[in-house]
CSV table of C-alpha atoms in Angstrom, one decimal:
chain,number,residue,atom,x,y,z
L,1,UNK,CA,79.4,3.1,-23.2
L,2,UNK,CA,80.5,-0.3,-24.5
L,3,UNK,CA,83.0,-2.4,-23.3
L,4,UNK,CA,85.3,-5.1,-25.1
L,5,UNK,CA,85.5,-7.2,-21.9
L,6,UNK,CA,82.8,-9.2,-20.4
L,7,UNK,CA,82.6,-10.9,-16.6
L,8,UNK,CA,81.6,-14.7,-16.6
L,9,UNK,CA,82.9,-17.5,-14.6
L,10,UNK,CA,84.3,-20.6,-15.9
L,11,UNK,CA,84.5,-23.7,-13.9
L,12,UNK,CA,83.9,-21.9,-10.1
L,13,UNK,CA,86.3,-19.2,-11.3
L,14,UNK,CA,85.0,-15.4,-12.1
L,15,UNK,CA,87.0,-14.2,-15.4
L,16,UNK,CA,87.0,-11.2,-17.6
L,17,UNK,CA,87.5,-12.3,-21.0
L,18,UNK,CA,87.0,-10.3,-24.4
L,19,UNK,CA,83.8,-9.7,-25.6
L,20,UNK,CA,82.5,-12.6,-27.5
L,21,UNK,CA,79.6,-13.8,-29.2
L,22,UNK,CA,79.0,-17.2,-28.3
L,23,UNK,CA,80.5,-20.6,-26.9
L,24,UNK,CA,81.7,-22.0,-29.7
L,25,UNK,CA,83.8,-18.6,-29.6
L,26,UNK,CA,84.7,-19.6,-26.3
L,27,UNK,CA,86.2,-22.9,-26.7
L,28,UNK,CA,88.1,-21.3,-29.4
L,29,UNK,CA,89.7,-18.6,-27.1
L,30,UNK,CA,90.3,-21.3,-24.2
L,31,UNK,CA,92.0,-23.6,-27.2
L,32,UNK,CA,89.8,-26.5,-26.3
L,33,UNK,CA,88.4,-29.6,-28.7
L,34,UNK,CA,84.6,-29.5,-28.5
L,35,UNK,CA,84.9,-33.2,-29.1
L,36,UNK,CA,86.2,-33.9,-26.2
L,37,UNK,CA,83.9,-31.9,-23.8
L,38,UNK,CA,80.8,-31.1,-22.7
L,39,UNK,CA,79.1,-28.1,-21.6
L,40,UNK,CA,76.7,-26.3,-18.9
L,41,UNK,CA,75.5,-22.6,-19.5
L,42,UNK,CA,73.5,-21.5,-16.1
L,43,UNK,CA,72.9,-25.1,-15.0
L,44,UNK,CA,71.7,-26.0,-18.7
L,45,UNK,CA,73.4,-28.5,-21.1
L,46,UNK,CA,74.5,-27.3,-25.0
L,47,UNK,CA,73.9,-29.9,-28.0
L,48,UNK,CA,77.2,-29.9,-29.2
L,49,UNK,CA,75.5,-28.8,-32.5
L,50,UNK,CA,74.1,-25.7,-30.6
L,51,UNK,CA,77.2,-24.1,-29.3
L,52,UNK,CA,77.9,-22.1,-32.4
L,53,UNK,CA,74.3,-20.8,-31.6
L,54,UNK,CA,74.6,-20.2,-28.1
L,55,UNK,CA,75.3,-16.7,-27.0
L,56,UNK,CA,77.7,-16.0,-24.0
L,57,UNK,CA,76.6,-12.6,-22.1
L,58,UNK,CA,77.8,-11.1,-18.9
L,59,UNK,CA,77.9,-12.8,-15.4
L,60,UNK,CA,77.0,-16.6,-17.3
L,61,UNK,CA,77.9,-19.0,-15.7
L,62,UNK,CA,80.1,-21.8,-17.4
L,63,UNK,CA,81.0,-25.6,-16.5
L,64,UNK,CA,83.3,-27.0,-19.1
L,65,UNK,CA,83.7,-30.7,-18.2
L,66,UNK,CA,85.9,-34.0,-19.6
L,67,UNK,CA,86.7,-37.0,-18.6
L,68,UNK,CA,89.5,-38.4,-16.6
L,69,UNK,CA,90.3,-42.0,-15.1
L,70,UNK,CA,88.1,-43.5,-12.5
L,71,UNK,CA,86.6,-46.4,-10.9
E,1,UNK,CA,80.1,-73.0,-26.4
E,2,UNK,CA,80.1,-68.7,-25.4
E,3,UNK,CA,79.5,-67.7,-22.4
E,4,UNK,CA,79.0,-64.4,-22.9
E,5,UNK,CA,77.7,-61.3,-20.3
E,6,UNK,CA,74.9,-59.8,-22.3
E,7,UNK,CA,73.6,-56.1,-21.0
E,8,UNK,CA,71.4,-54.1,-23.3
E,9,UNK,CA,72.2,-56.6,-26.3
E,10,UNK,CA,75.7,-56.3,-25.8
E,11,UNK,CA,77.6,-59.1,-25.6
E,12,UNK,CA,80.5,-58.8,-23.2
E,13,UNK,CA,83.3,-61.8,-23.5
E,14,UNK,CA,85.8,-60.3,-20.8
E,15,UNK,CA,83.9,-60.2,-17.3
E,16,UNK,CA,86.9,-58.2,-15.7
E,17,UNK,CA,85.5,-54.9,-15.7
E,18,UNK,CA,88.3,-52.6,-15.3
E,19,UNK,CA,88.3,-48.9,-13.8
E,20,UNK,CA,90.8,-46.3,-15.1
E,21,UNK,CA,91.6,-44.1,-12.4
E,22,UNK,CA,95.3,-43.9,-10.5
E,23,UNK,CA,97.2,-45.5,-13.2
E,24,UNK,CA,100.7,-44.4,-13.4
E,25,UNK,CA,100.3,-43.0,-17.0
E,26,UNK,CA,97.9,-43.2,-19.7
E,27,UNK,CA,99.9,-45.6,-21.5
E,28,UNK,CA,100.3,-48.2,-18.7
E,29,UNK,CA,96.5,-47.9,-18.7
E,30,UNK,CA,96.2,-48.5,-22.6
E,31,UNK,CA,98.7,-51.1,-22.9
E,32,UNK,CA,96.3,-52.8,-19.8
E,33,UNK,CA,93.3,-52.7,-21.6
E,34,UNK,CA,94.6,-54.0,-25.0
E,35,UNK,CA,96.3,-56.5,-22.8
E,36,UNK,CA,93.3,-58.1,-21.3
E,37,UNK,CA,91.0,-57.1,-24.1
E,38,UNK,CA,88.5,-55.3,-21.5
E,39,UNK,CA,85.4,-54.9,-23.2
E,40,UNK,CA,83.9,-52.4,-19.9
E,41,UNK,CA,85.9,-49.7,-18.8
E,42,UNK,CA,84.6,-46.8,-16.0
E,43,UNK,CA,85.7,-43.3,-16.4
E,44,UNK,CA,84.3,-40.0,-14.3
E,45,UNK,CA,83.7,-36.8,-15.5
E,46,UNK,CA,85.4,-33.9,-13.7
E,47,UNK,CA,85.8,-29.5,-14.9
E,48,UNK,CA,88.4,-29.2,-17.3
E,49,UNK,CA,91.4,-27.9,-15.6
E,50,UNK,CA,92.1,-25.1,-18.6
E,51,UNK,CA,95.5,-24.3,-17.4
E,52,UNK,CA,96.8,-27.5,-17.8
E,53,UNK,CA,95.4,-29.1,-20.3
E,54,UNK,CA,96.0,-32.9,-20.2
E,55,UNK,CA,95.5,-35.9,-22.4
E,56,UNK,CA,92.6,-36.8,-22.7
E,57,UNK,CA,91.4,-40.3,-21.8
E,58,UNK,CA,89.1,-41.7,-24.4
E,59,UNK,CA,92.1,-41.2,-26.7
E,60,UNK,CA,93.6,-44.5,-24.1
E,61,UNK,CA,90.7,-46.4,-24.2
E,62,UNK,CA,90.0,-49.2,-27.5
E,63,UNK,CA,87.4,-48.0,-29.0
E,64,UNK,CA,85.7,-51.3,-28.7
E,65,UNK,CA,85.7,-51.1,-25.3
E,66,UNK,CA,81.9,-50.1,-23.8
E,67,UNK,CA,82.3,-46.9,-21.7
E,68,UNK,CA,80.6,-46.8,-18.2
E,69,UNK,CA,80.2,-43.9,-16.4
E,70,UNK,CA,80.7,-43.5,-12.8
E,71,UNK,CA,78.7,-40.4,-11.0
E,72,UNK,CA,81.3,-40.4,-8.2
E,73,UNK,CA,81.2,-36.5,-6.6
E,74,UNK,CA,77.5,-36.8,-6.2
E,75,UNK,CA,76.1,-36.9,-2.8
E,76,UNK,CA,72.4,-37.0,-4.3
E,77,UNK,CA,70.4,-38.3,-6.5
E,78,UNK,CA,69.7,-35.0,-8.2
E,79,UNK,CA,73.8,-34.3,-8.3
E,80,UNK,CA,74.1,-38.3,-9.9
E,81,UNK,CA,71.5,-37.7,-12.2
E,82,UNK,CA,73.4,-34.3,-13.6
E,83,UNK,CA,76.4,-36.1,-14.1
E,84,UNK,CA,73.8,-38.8,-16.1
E,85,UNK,CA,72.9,-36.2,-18.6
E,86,UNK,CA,76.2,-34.5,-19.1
E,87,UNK,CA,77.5,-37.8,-19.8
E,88,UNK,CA,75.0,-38.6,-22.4
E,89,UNK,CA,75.7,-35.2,-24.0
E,90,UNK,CA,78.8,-35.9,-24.1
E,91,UNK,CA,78.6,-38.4,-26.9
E,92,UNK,CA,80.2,-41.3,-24.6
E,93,UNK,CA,76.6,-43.4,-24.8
E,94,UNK,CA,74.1,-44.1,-21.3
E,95,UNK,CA,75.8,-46.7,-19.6
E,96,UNK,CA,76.0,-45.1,-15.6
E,97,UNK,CA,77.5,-46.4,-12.7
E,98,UNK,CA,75.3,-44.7,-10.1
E,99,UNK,CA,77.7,-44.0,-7.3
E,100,UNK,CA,76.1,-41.9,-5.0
E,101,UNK,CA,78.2,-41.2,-2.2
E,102,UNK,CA,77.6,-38.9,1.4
E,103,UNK,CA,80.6,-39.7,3.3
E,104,UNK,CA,84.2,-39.2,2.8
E,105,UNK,CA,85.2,-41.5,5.1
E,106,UNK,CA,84.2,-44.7,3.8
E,107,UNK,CA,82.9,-44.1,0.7
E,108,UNK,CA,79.7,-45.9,1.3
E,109,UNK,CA,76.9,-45.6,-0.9
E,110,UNK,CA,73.6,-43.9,-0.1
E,111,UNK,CA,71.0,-46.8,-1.0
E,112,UNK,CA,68.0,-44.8,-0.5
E,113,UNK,CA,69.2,-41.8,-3.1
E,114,UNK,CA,70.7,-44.4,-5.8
E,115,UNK,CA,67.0,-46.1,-5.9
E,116,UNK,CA,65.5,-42.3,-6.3
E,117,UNK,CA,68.4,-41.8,-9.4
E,118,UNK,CA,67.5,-44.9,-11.1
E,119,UNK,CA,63.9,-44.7,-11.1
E,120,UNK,CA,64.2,-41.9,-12.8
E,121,UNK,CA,67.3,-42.6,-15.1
E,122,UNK,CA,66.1,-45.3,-16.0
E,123,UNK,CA,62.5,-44.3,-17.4
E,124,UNK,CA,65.0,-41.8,-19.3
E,125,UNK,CA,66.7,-45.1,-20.9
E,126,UNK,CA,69.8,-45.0,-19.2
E,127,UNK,CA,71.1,-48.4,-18.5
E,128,UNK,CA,72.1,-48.1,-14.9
E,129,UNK,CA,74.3,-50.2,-12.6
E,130,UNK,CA,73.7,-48.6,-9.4
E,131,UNK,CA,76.9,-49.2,-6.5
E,132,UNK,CA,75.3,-50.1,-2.8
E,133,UNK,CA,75.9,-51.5,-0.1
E,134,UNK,CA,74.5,-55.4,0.1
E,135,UNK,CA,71.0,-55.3,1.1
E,136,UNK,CA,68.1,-57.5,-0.2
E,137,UNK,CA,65.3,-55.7,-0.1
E,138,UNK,CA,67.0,-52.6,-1.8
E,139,UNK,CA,68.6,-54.8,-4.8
E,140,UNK,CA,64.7,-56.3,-5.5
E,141,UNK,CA,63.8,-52.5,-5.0
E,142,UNK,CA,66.5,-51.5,-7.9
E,143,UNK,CA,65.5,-54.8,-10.0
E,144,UNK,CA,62.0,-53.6,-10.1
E,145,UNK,CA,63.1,-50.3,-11.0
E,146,UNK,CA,65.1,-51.3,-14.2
E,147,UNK,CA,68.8,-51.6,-12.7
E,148,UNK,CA,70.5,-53.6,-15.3
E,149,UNK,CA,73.0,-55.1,-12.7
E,150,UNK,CA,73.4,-55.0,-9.3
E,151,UNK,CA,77.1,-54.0,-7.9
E,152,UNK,CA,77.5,-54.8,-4.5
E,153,UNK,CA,80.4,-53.4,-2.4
E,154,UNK,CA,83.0,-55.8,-1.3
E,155,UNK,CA,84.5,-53.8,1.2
E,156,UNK,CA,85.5,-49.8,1.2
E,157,UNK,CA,86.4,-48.1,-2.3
E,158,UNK,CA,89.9,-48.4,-2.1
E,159,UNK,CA,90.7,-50.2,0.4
E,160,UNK,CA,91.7,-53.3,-1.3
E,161,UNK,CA,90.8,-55.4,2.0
E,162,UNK,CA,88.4,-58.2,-0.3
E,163,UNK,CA,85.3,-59.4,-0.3
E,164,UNK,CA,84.1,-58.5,3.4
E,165,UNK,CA,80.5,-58.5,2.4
E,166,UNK,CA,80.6,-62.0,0.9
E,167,UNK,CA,77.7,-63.0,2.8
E,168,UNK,CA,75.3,-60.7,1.6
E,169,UNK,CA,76.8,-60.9,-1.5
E,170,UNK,CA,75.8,-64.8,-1.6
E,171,UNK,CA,72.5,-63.8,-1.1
E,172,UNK,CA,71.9,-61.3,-3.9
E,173,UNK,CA,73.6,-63.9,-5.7
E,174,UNK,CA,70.8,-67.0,-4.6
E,175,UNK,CA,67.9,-64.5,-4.9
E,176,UNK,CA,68.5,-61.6,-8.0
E,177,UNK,CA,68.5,-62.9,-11.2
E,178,UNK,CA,69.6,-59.4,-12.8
E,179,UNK,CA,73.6,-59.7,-12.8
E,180,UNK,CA,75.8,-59.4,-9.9
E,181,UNK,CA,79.0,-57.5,-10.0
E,182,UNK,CA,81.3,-56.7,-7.0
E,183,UNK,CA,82.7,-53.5,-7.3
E,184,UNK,CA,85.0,-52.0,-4.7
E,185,UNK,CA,87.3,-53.7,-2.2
E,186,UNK,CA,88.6,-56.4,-4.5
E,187,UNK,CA,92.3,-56.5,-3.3
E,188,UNK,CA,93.2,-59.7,-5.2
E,189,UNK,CA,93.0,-61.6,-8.0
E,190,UNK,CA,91.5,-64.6,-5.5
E,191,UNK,CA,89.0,-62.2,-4.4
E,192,UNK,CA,87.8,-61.5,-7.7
E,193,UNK,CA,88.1,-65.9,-8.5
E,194,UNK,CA,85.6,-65.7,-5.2
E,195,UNK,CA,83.0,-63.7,-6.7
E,196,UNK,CA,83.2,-65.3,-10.0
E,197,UNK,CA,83.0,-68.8,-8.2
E,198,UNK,CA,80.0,-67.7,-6.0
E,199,UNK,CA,78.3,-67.5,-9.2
E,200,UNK,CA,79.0,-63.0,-9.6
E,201,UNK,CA,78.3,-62.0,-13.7
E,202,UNK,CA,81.3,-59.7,-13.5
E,203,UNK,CA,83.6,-57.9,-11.3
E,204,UNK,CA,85.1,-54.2,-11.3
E,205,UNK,CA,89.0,-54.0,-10.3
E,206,UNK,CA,90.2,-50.5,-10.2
E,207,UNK,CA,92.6,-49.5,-7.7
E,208,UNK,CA,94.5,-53.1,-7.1
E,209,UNK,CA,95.3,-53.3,-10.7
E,210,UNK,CA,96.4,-49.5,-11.5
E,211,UNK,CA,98.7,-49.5,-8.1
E,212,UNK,CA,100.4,-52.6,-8.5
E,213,UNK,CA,103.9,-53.0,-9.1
E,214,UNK,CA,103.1,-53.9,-12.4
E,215,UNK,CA,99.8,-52.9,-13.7
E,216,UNK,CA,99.8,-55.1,-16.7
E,217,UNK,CA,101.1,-57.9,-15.2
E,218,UNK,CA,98.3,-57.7,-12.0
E,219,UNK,CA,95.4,-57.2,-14.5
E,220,UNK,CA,96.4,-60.7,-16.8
E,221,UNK,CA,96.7,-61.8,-13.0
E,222,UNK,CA,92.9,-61.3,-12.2
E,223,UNK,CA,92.3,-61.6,-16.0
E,224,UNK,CA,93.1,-65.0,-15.5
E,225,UNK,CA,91.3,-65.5,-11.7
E,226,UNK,CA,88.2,-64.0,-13.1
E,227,UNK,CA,88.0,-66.6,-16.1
E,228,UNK,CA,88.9,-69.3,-13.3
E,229,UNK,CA,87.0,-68.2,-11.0
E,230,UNK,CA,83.8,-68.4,-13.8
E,231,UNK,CA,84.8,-71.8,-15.0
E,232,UNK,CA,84.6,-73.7,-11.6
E,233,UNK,CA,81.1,-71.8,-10.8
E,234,UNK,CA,79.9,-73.2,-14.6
E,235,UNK,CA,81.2,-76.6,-14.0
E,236,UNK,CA,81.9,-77.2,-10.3
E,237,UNK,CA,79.4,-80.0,-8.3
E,238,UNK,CA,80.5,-81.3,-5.5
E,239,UNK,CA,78.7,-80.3,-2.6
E,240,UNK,CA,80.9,-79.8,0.4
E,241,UNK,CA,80.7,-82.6,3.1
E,242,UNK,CA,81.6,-82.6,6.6
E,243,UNK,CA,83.5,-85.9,6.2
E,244,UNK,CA,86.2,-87.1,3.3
E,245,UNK,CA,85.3,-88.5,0.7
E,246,UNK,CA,87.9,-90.7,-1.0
E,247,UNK,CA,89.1,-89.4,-4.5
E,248,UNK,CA,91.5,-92.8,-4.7
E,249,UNK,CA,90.3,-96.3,-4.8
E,250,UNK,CA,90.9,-97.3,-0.9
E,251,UNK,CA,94.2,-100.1,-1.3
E,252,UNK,CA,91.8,-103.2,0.0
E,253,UNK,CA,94.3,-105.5,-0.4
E,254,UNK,CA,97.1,-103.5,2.0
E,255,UNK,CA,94.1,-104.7,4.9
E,256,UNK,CA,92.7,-107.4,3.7
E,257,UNK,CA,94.0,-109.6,7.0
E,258,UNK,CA,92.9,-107.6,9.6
């Protein structure tokens, strides 16, 4: 049976989200600029260049991170 | 005649190194660093918050302007040196303030772990300023390693009490000739002329400038102590004396009876 919803967590947080194919996908669906990020798929970093290449598939973990003001 | 900072062939004119968190808004913080012309500015990496999406803050920072990185969040070496390689996939280049940072309650840096992070960053080719507490032996340990600058703590992160550590600062000063910055604990601009005068490359002001009344105002404030402060340590030469020393021609002739 196939499903159209898959189980990953984002940032900490477990999510379903529709069944896509990879994290270019991804930052599409969550509306984010892949200029201004950088992500970890199970602990490993994605070349920018790679994310279009990168499959997403159930329970991967996700850290999308930025930057913000500090000292 | 320049008298310029230079770090991995980059030549820095402003030596008021300026850290961007807890400014009121992102355009107080732009309008700062055009103001001053800051040509080093830290930012931190933290998750996206995807609910909220915010600004973001490269689009406030001059693109002239050489991005460090801080590591602050790690409590290792191997946490520090994550945040080293996200940042350098992030596009933002390999400068890395190496904060690395076991207790809450003081903030004080773990020496031991930041040595362990920049041996190994640095055989990477990150350029690394690695954020300690004052100790000797440890800064000739870090200079050996390939720190390109020292940054001593002046007091707590924060805390905006000064320059507590001032002696042990002097000493890294007399005895490192990598570049010494004070980072941390610089609550006024005459704590940041202090370190400039003591003969300090650079300084990093984050908290005093972005919760002043006025950010703007504060950082043309230390702006213009930092660039004092640099001046008398280029040109000063009197030694200090126990006794006066008469800067007036004594009035002979007011005595000349006695």
């Amino acid at each position: 049976m196939s499903t159209n919803r898959i189980k990953i967590t984002i940032n900490g947080k477990e999510e379903q989200i529709p069944k896509i194919n990879t994290l270019a996908d991804l930052i599409s669906l969550k509306e984010l600029d892949s200029k201004k990020i950088v992500i970890e798929k199970n602990l490993q970093i994605i070349d920018k260049n790679n994310l279009h290449i990168t499959n997403i598939n159930e329970n991967d973990k996700i850290e999308i991170i930025s930057f913000v003001g500090g000292g | 005649v320049s008298d310029y900072l230079t770090i991995d062939n980059k030549e820095l004119k402003n030596r008021l190194f300026i850290g961007t968190g807890k400014f009121p808004s992102k355009t107080i913080l732009k309008e700062t660093l055009q103001k001053i012309k800051a040509d080093v500015v830290t930012i931190a990496l933290r998750r996206v918050d995807i609910e909220s999406k915010e600004d973001n803050i490269l689009d406030f920072i001059p693109k002239s302007s050489q991005l460090m990185i801080n590591t602050s969040g790690a409590r290792s070496a191997k946490e520090a040196m994550r945040i080293a390689h996200l940042a350098k996939a992030s596009g933002c280049g390999n400068w890395i303030k190496l904060e690395i940072i076991p207790d809450n309650k003081y903030l004080l840096p773990d020496n031991l772990e930041t040595l362990k992070a920049t041996e190994t960053l640095v055989k990477e080719g990150f350029i690394i300023f690695p954020y300690i507490s004052p100790e000797l032996s440890m800064a000739k340990r870090l200079v050996s390693a390939g720190a390109s600058a020292i940054m001593p703590l002046g007091s707590p992160i924060g805390s905006k009490r000064g320059v507590k550590t001032i002696e042990l600062v002097k000493i890294l000063i007399d005895e490192i000739d990598t570049p010494i910055i004070v980072d941390a604990g610089i609550g006024h601009p005459s704590d940041a002329a202090l370190c400039m005068e003591l003969g300090c490359a650079a300084v990093l002001v984050n908290t005093a400038i972005a919760t002043a009344k006025d950010p703007i105002a504060m950082a043309e404030g230390f702006n213009m102590a930092v660039k004092a402060g640099r001046i008398a340590c280029n040109n000063a030469t009197c030694a200090q004396s126990s006794f006066s020393n008469a800067s007036s021609p004594l009035t002979g002739f007011l005595h000349s009876n006695d």
